[in-house]
Coordinates of C-alpha atoms and ligand atoms in Angstrom, one line a residue:
M1059 CA 12.6 -26.9 -7.5
A1060 CA 12.0 -23.5 -6.2
V1061 CA 11.2 -21.7 -3.0
V1062 CA 7.9 -19.9 -3.5
V1063 CA 6.2 -17.4 -1.3
M1064 CA 2.4 -17.2 -1.9
K1065 CA 0.4 -14.4 -0.2
F1066 CA -3.4 -14.5 -0.1
G1067 CA -5.4 -11.3 0.8
G1068 CA -8.7 -11.0 2.6
T1069 CA -11.1 -11.6 -0.2
S1070 CA -9.2 -14.7 -1.2
V1071 CA -9.7 -16.2 2.2
A1072 CA -13.1 -14.7 3.0
T1073 CA -14.8 -18.1 3.7
V1074 CA -13.7 -21.6 4.5
D1075 CA -14.7 -22.5 1.0
R1076 CA -12.3 -19.9 -0.4
I1077 CA -9.6 -21.2 1.9
R1078 CA -10.1 -24.6 0.2
N1079 CA -9.5 -22.9 -3.1
V1080 CA -6.3 -21.3 -1.7
A1081 CA -5.2 -24.8 -0.6
R1082 CA -5.6 -26.0 -4.2
H1083 CA -3.2 -23.2 -5.4
V1084 CA -0.7 -24.3 -2.7
K1085 CA -1.1 -28.0 -3.6
R1086 CA -0.3 -27.2 -7.3
E1087 CA 3.0 -25.8 -6.2
V1088 CA 3.8 -28.6 -3.8
D1089 CA 2.9 -31.3 -6.3
A1090 CA 5.4 -29.6 -8.7
G1091 CA 8.1 -30.1 -6.1
N1092 CA 8.3 -26.5 -4.9
R1093 CA 8.9 -25.5 -1.3
V1094 CA 6.1 -23.3 -0.3
A1095 CA 5.7 -20.6 2.4
V1096 CA 2.2 -19.1 2.4
V1097 CA 1.4 -15.7 4.0
V1098 CA -2.2 -15.0 4.8
S1099 CA -4.4 -12.0 5.6
A1100 CA -7.4 -12.0 7.9
M1101 CA -10.7 -13.1 6.4
S1102 CA -12.3 -10.2 4.5
G1103 CA -13.9 -7.6 6.9
V1104 CA -12.4 -9.1 10.0
T1105 CA -9.6 -6.6 10.6
N1106 CA -12.1 -3.7 10.1
Q1107 CA -14.4 -5.4 12.7
L1108 CA -11.6 -5.8 15.2
V1109 CA -10.5 -2.2 14.7
G1110 CA -14.1 -1.3 15.3
Y1111 CA -14.2 -3.2 18.6
V1112 CA -11.1 -1.5 19.8
R1113 CA -12.5 2.0 19.0
E1114 CA -15.8 1.0 20.7
A1115 CA -14.0 -0.1 23.8
S1116 CA -12.2 3.2 24.0
V1117 CA -11.5 6.0 21.5
L1118 CA -8.1 6.6 23.2
H1119 CA -6.5 3.2 23.6
D1120 CA -3.1 1.6 24.3
A1121 CA -1.5 0.8 21.0
R1122 CA 0.0 -2.4 22.4
E1123 CA -3.6 -3.7 23.1
Y1124 CA -4.8 -2.5 19.7
D1125 CA -2.2 -4.8 18.2
A1126 CA -3.1 -7.7 20.6
V1127 CA -6.6 -7.5 19.2
V1128 CA -6.1 -6.8 15.5
A1129 CA -3.4 -9.4 15.1
T1130 CA -5.9 -12.2 15.8
G1131 CA -7.5 -12.0 12.4
E1132 CA -4.5 -13.5 10.6
Q1133 CA -4.1 -16.2 13.3
V1134 CA -7.5 -17.6 12.5
T1135 CA -6.8 -17.8 8.8
A1136 CA -3.4 -19.4 9.2
G1137 CA -4.8 -22.1 11.5
L1138 CA -7.7 -22.8 9.1
L1139 CA -5.5 -23.0 6.0
A1140 CA -3.1 -25.4 7.8
I1141 CA -6.1 -27.6 8.7
V1142 CA -7.5 -27.6 5.2
L1143 CA -4.0 -28.4 3.7
Q1144 CA -3.6 -31.3 6.1
S1145 CA -7.0 -32.6 5.1
I1146 CA -6.0 -32.8 1.5
G1147 CA -2.8 -34.6 2.3
V1148 CA -0.4 -31.6 2.2
P1149 CA 1.8 -31.5 5.3
A1150 CA 1.4 -28.0 6.8
R1151 CA 2.0 -26.0 10.0
S1152 CA 0.8 -22.5 10.9
W1153 CA 3.3 -19.9 12.2
Q1154 CA 2.6 -16.7 14.0
G1155 CA 5.0 -13.8 13.4
W1156 CA 6.6 -14.2 16.9
Q1157 CA 7.3 -17.9 16.4
I1158 CA 9.5 -17.4 13.3
P1159 CA 10.4 -14.7 14.6
I1160 CA 9.7 -11.7 12.3
K1161 CA 11.3 -8.9 14.3
T1162 CA 9.8 -5.5 14.1
S1163 CA 10.3 -2.0 15.4
A1164 CA 8.3 -0.9 18.5
A1165 CA 5.9 1.4 16.6
H1166 CA 2.7 -0.5 17.4
G1167 CA 0.1 -0.3 14.7
S1168 CA 2.7 0.7 12.0
A1169 CA 5.7 -1.3 12.9
R1170 CA 8.5 -1.9 10.4
I1171 CA 10.1 -5.3 9.8
L1172 CA 13.7 -5.1 11.0
D1173 CA 14.8 -8.8 10.6
V1174 CA 13.4 -12.2 9.8
L1175 CA 15.1 -15.3 11.1
G1176 CA 14.1 -17.7 8.4
G1177 CA 16.2 -20.7 9.6
E1178 CA 13.5 -22.9 11.2
I1179 CA 11.0 -22.2 8.4
R1180 CA 13.6 -23.0 5.7
K1181 CA 14.4 -26.3 7.5
R1182 CA 10.7 -27.2 7.6
L1183 CA 10.3 -26.4 3.9
D1184 CA 13.2 -28.6 3.0
Q1185 CA 11.5 -31.4 4.9
G1186 CA 8.5 -31.0 2.6
E1187 CA 6.2 -29.1 5.1
V1188 CA 4.2 -26.0 4.0
A1189 CA 4.6 -23.1 6.3
V1190 CA 1.5 -21.0 6.7
I1191 CA 2.5 -17.6 8.2
T1192 CA 0.3 -14.9 9.7
G1193 CA 0.7 -11.7 7.7
F1194 CA 0.6 -8.2 9.1
Q1195 CA 2.6 -8.9 12.3
G1196 CA 5.8 -9.6 14.1
I1197 CA 7.3 -9.2 17.5
E1198 CA 8.8 -5.9 18.8
P1199 CA 12.0 -5.9 20.7
H1200 CA 11.2 -4.2 24.0
G1201 CA 8.3 -6.0 25.5
N1202 CA 8.3 -9.1 23.4
R1203 CA 4.8 -8.1 22.3
V1204 CA 3.0 -8.6 19.0
A1205 CA 3.3 -5.6 16.7
T1206 CA 1.3 -5.0 13.6
L1207 CA 2.6 -3.5 10.4
G1208 CA -0.2 -1.1 9.4
R1209 CA -3.2 -1.7 7.1
G1210 CA -2.4 -3.9 4.1
G1211 CA 0.8 -5.1 5.9
S1212 CA 0.5 -8.7 4.9
D1213 CA 2.0 -7.8 1.5
T1214 CA 5.1 -6.6 3.4
S1215 CA 5.2 -9.8 5.5
A1216 CA 5.2 -11.8 2.2
V1217 CA 8.1 -9.8 0.6
A1218 CA 10.1 -10.0 3.9
M1219 CA 9.6 -13.8 3.9
A1220 CA 10.7 -14.0 0.3
V1221 CA 13.9 -12.1 1.2
A1222 CA 14.6 -14.3 4.2
L1223 CA 14.0 -17.5 2.3
D1224 CA 15.7 -16.3 -0.8
A1225 CA 12.6 -17.2 -2.8
E1226 CA 12.3 -17.5 -6.5
V1227 CA 9.3 -15.3 -6.5
C1228 CA 6.8 -13.6 -4.2
D1229 CA 3.4 -14.2 -5.6
I1230 CA 0.7 -11.9 -4.3
Y1231 CA -2.7 -13.4 -4.9
T1232 CA -5.6 -11.0 -4.7
D1233 CA -9.1 -10.3 -6.2
V1234 CA -7.8 -8.7 -9.4
D1235 CA -5.6 -10.4 -11.9
G1236 CA -2.8 -7.8 -11.7
V1237 CA -1.8 -4.2 -11.4
Y1238 CA -4.0 -2.0 -13.7
T1239 CA -3.4 1.4 -15.2
T1240 CA -5.8 2.6 -12.5
D1241 CA -8.2 1.0 -10.1
P1242 CA -10.3 -1.2 -12.3
R1243 CA -13.3 -0.7 -9.9
I1244 CA -13.4 3.0 -10.8
V1245 CA -12.4 2.8 -14.5
P1246 CA -13.7 -0.3 -16.2
K1247 CA -11.5 0.6 -19.2
A1248 CA -8.4 0.2 -17.1
K1249 CA -5.7 -2.1 -18.6
R1250 CA -3.6 -4.7 -16.9
L1251 CA 0.1 -3.9 -16.9
P1252 CA 2.0 -7.1 -17.8
K1253 CA 5.1 -5.5 -16.1
V1254 CA 5.6 -2.4 -13.9
S1255 CA 8.8 -1.1 -12.6
Y1256 CA 9.5 -1.0 -8.8
E1257 CA 9.8 2.8 -9.0
E1258 CA 6.4 3.3 -10.6
M1259 CA 4.7 0.7 -8.4
L1260 CA 6.2 2.5 -5.4
E1261 CA 4.7 5.8 -6.5
M1262 CA 1.4 4.2 -7.4
A1263 CA 1.2 2.5 -4.0
S1264 CA 2.2 5.5 -2.0
L1265 CA -0.2 7.7 -4.0
G1266 CA -3.2 5.6 -3.2
S1267 CA -3.3 2.4 -5.3
K1268 CA -3.8 0.0 -2.4
V1269 CA -3.2 -3.1 -4.4
L1270 CA 0.2 -3.4 -2.7
Q1271 CA 1.3 -1.8 0.6
T1272 CA 4.0 0.8 -0.1
R1273 CA 6.5 -0.8 2.3
S1274 CA 6.2 -4.1 0.5
V1275 CA 7.3 -2.4 -2.8
E1276 CA 10.2 -0.6 -1.0
L1277 CA 11.4 -3.9 0.4
A1278 CA 11.0 -5.7 -3.0
M1279 CA 12.9 -2.9 -4.7
V1280 CA 15.8 -2.9 -2.2
H1281 CA 16.2 -6.7 -2.3
K1282 CA 15.3 -7.1 -5.9
V1283 CA 12.5 -9.6 -5.1
R1284 CA 10.6 -10.6 -8.2
T1285 CA 7.0 -9.9 -7.2
R1286 CA 3.9 -10.9 -9.1
V1287 CA 0.3 -9.8 -8.6
L1288 CA -2.1 -12.6 -9.5
S1289 CA -5.8 -13.5 -9.1
S1290 CA -6.6 -16.3 -6.7
F1291 CA -10.0 -16.6 -8.5
V1292 CA -8.4 -18.3 -11.5
A1293 CA -9.0 -22.1 -11.3
P1294 CA -5.9 -23.3 -9.4
E1295 CA -5.3 -26.2 -11.8
A1296 CA -5.5 -23.9 -14.8
M1297 CA -2.3 -22.1 -13.7
Q1298 CA 1.3 -23.4 -14.3
P1299 CA 3.4 -24.0 -11.2
V1300 CA 6.5 -21.9 -10.7
R1301 CA 9.6 -23.3 -12.2
A1302 CA 13.1 -22.2 -11.1
G1303 CA 14.6 -19.7 -13.5
V1304 CA 11.4 -19.1 -15.6
L1305 CA 8.8 -16.6 -14.5
E1306 CA 5.6 -17.0 -16.5
D1307 CA 4.1 -13.9 -17.9
I1308 CA 0.8 -13.8 -16.1
G1309 CA -0.7 -11.2 -13.8
T1310 CA 1.7 -8.3 -13.3
I1311 CA 5.4 -8.7 -12.7
V1312 CA 7.0 -5.9 -10.6
C1313 CA 10.6 -5.7 -11.8
D1314 CA 13.5 -3.4 -12.8
E1315 CA 12.7 -0.8 -15.4
D1316 CA 15.3 -2.1 -17.9
E1317 CA 13.2 -5.4 -18.1
I1318 CA 10.3 -3.4 -19.6
V1319 CA 10.7 -3.1 -23.3
E1320 CA 7.7 -1.0 -24.3
Q1321 CA 7.8 1.8 -21.8
Q1322 CA 4.8 4.2 -21.8
V1323 CA 5.2 7.9 -20.9
V1324 CA 2.4 7.5 -18.4
S1325 CA 1.9 4.0 -16.9
G1326 CA -0.8 4.6 -14.3
I1327 CA -3.1 7.0 -12.5
A1328 CA -3.6 6.8 -8.7
Y1329 CA -6.0 8.6 -6.4
A1330 CA -6.0 9.1 -2.7
K1331 CA -9.2 10.0 -0.8
D1332 CA -7.7 10.2 2.6
E1333 CA -6.3 13.7 2.2
A1334 CA -7.2 16.9 4.0
K1335 CA -6.4 20.4 3.1
V1336 CA -5.4 23.1 5.7
T1337 CA -5.1 26.8 4.9
I1338 CA -3.5 29.2 7.3
L1339 CA -4.7 32.7 6.6
K1340 CA -2.6 35.8 6.7
V1341 CA 0.8 34.9 8.2
E1342 CA 3.7 37.3 7.8
D1343 CA 5.7 36.9 4.7
K1344 CA 9.2 36.8 6.1
P1345 CA 12.1 34.3 6.6
G1346 CA 11.4 31.6 9.2
I1347 CA 7.7 31.5 8.9
A1348 CA 7.5 28.1 7.2
A1349 CA 9.8 26.7 9.9
R1350 CA 7.5 28.0 12.6
I1351 CA 4.5 26.4 11.0
F1352 CA 6.0 23.1 9.9
G1353 CA 8.4 22.6 12.9
P1354 CA 5.7 21.9 15.4
L1355 CA 3.8 19.6 13.0
A1356 CA 7.0 17.6 12.4
D1357 CA 7.6 17.4 16.2
A1358 CA 4.1 15.9 16.4
S1359 CA 5.0 13.3 13.7
I1360 CA 2.5 14.7 11.3
N1361 CA 3.5 14.2 7.7
V1362 CA 2.8 17.2 5.5
D1363 CA 2.5 16.4 1.8
M1364 CA 1.7 19.2 -0.7
I1365 CA 2.5 22.9 0.2
V1366 CA 1.3 26.0 -1.6
Q1367 CA 2.1 29.6 -0.5
N1368 CA 0.1 32.5 -1.8
I1369 CA 0.9 36.2 -1.4
T1370 CA -2.0 38.3 -0.2
P1371 CA -2.7 41.7 -1.8
D1372 CA -0.8 43.8 0.8
G1373 CA 2.4 42.0 -0.1
K1374 CA 3.4 41.6 3.5
H1375 CA 1.2 38.6 4.3
T1376 CA 0.8 35.2 2.8
D1377 CA -1.6 32.3 3.0
M1378 CA -0.1 28.9 3.4
T1379 CA -2.0 25.8 2.2
F1380 CA -0.9 22.3 2.8
T1381 CA -2.2 18.7 3.0
V1382 CA -2.1 16.0 5.6
Q1383 CA -3.7 12.6 6.0
A1384 CA -7.4 13.1 6.7
S1385 CA -7.0 11.0 9.9
E1386 CA -4.4 13.5 11.1
L1387 CA -6.6 16.6 10.6
P1388 CA -7.9 16.9 14.2
R1389 CA -4.3 16.7 15.6
T1390 CA -3.0 19.1 13.0
L1391 CA -5.6 21.7 14.0
E1392 CA -4.7 21.2 17.6
V1393 CA -1.0 21.7 17.0
L1394 CA -1.7 24.9 15.0
K1395 CA -3.9 26.2 17.7
S1396 CA -1.2 25.7 20.3
A1397 CA 1.3 27.4 18.1
K1398 CA -0.9 30.3 17.2
Q1399 CA 1.0 32.9 19.3
D1400 CA 4.3 31.8 17.9
I1401 CA 3.2 31.6 14.2
G1402 CA 1.0 34.6 14.3
Y1403 CA -1.9 34.0 11.8
F1404 CA -5.4 35.3 11.3
D1405 CA -7.4 32.1 10.9
V1406 CA -7.2 28.4 9.9
K1407 CA -9.5 26.8 7.4
S1408 CA -9.7 23.1 6.6
S1409 CA -11.5 20.5 4.5
A1410 CA -11.4 16.8 4.0
D1411 CA -13.5 16.9 0.9
V1412 CA -10.5 16.7 -1.4
V1413 CA -8.7 14.0 -3.3
K1414 CA -5.2 13.8 -4.7
I1415 CA -5.0 12.5 -8.3
S1416 CA -1.6 11.5 -9.5
V1417 CA -0.2 10.6 -13.0
I1418 CA 2.8 8.3 -12.8
G1419 CA 5.3 7.1 -15.4
I1420 CA 9.1 6.8 -15.7
G1421 CA 8.7 8.0 -19.3
M1422 CA 8.1 11.5 -17.8
R1423 CA 11.9 11.8 -17.2
S1424 CA 12.4 12.2 -20.9
H1425 CA 9.1 13.6 -22.1
A1426 CA 8.1 17.2 -21.6
G1427 CA 4.5 18.4 -21.5
V1428 CA 2.9 15.7 -19.5
A1429 CA 1.9 18.2 -16.7
A1430 CA 0.7 20.9 -19.2
M1431 CA -1.6 18.3 -20.8
M1432 CA -3.0 17.3 -17.4
F1433 CA -3.7 20.9 -16.4
K1434 CA -5.4 21.7 -19.7
S1435 CA -7.6 18.7 -19.6
L1436 CA -8.7 19.3 -16.1
S1437 CA -9.5 23.0 -16.9
E1438 CA -11.6 21.9 -19.9
K1439 CA -13.7 19.8 -17.5
G1440 CA -14.1 22.8 -15.2
I1441 CA -12.0 21.1 -12.4
N1442 CA -10.1 23.5 -10.2
I1443 CA -6.6 22.6 -9.0
L1444 CA -6.1 23.4 -5.3
A1445 CA -2.4 22.3 -5.1
I1446 CA 0.2 20.7 -7.2
S1447 CA 3.3 18.6 -6.4
T1448 CA 5.7 16.9 -8.8
S1449 CA 8.7 14.5 -8.8
E1450 CA 10.7 13.1 -11.6
I1451 CA 8.2 10.4 -12.4
K1452 CA 4.8 11.8 -11.1
I1453 CA 2.5 14.8 -11.1
S1454 CA -0.1 15.1 -8.3
V1455 CA -3.0 17.5 -8.1
L1456 CA -5.4 18.2 -5.3
I1457 CA -9.0 18.7 -6.4
D1458 CA -12.5 18.7 -4.9
A1459 CA -13.6 15.2 -4.0
A1460 CA -16.8 15.5 -6.1
Y1461 CA -14.6 15.5 -9.3
A1462 CA -12.4 12.5 -8.4
E1463 CA -13.9 9.9 -10.8
L1464 CA -14.4 12.4 -13.6
A1465 CA -10.7 13.4 -13.3
V1466 CA -9.4 9.9 -13.2
R1467 CA -11.5 8.8 -16.1
S1468 CA -10.6 11.8 -18.3
L1469 CA -6.9 11.5 -17.5
H1470 CA -7.0 7.8 -18.2
T1471 CA -8.4 8.6 -21.7
L1472 CA -6.1 11.6 -22.2
Y1473 CA -2.9 9.6 -21.8
G1474 CA -4.1 6.8 -24.0
L1475 CA -4.5 4.2 -21.3
D1476 CA -8.1 3.0 -22.1
A1477 CA -8.4 -0.6 -23.1
A1478 CA -9.6 -1.1 -26.7
Ligands
ADP394 P1 -6.1 -8.0 -0.7 O1 -7.2 -8.1 0.2 O2 -5.9 -9.2 -1.6 O3 -4.8 -7.5 -0.1 P2 -6.6 -5.3 -1.6 O4 -8.0 -4.8 -1.5 O5 -5.6 -4.8 -0.6 O6 -6.6 -6.9 -1.8 O7 -6.0 -4.9 -3.1 C1 -6.7 -5.2 -4.3 C2 -7.6 -4.1 -4.7 O8 -6.8 -3.0 -5.1 C3 -8.4 -4.3 -5.9 O9 -9.7 -5.0 -5.6 C4 -8.6 -3.0 -6.6 O10 -9.9 -2.4 -6.3 C5 -7.6 -2.1 -5.8 N1 -6.7 -1.3 -6.7 C6 -6.5 0.0 -6.6 N2 -5.7 0.4 -7.5 C7 -5.4 -0.6 -8.3 C8 -4.6 -0.8 -9.5 N3 -4.0 0.2 -10.1 N4 -4.6 -2.1 -10.0 C9 -5.3 -3.1 -9.5 N5 -6.0 -3.0 -8.4 C10 -6.1 -1.8 -7.8
LIG395 N1 -5.6 -7.8 7.6 C1 -4.8 -6.6 7.5 C2 -5.7 -5.4 6.9 O1 -6.8 -5.6 6.6 C3 -3.6 -6.8 6.8 C4 -3.7 -7.2 5.3 O2 -4.7 -7.7 4.9 O3 -2.7 -7.1 4.6 O4 -5.2 -4.4 6.8
MG396 MG1 -4.1 -5.6 0.5

């Protein structure tokens, strides 16, 4: 017998009929004697609609009330799944984040999970009851208010529950049957990865592969939670239930790198569309200038990602180009405007028509030439690179948005990732 956490995303619970399908997956595990905690997302499209209502109500709004509104999506799904489970004879109870409680930081809209008190849920599971838990939310410490975890946050709720319940596995059911070498909706030749290391998954998620929320991977890595990505659209009865000590090789297993026997140099390609490029023209090339530009941005909690500095022909001035999240562009421009006197620049240009394409693989640690291949291939396609950043296991380039798909497809072929 095993404790199993099963998470179902928006498309998997999009209708009551699909919730019935989810209930059959849960029943399979219960019938095999497993103790099951289920984490659910809002029905597909609901969170977007709720966010839309909030913005319509007021562009500038209280983050606590944003959370009060958007947290409701998951509450609906949890209640519905508990009802459907009960109707097929599976004892079940729904739980909202605050009832467990899942304790979070006070950062409304992007709160972090600080602690999960799993005692009551564990007791219920041992009594044979399924716990259906709202993803995406917990309770913050100051005002005892609901706080949400940021978009895609139900993945993180699931991993946190798996930690708290010391689960055998955290199964993330979604609308694809695993993690692919790149988004299968963009590249039909993408291949499913039977296993992917925590490190690579972390890079893929943070560089734009939204199949798992970045924080969920961080949490899984720190606590060594065995996490699988599976499709909820496979017939529930055609899948084997989880057995303690044996993890069946289906979907994608996110695990330690030494569990992966056949390591590729490049495992995946990610792309992020929510980037914006800012160029500050003609700032003095002298010590302290970067601090004067990036200090105020940091003070405003704006994350700067890629940075490029160019020397202008007179040798005394430089242009500074950097990227921020597209949603932060208006604030970034505001901050730079206020700091104009102090920085001393000629002009600021910006564009959100850019994408970041990243090539990821732990094999890069021991293989030279991966970046050179990438640059050559992009240049042969006539794609201009606007900025570059690298780490031990990834190379990212910023390019014009119009070339995004061409770049992803060609790199996918270049590194031998295409399915036969
Ligand atoms: P859910 O609603 O179940 O949380 P998401 O939409 O958040 O599902 O994540 C699943 C989607 O992630 C897939 O439909 C796919 O388009 C996208 N995706 C992006 N990159 C990848 C990748 N490398 N492998 C698999 N799916 C990916
Ligand atoms: N419903 C939330 C969202 O759409 C959380 C999630 O699905 O993980 O972002
Ligand atoms: Mg998701």
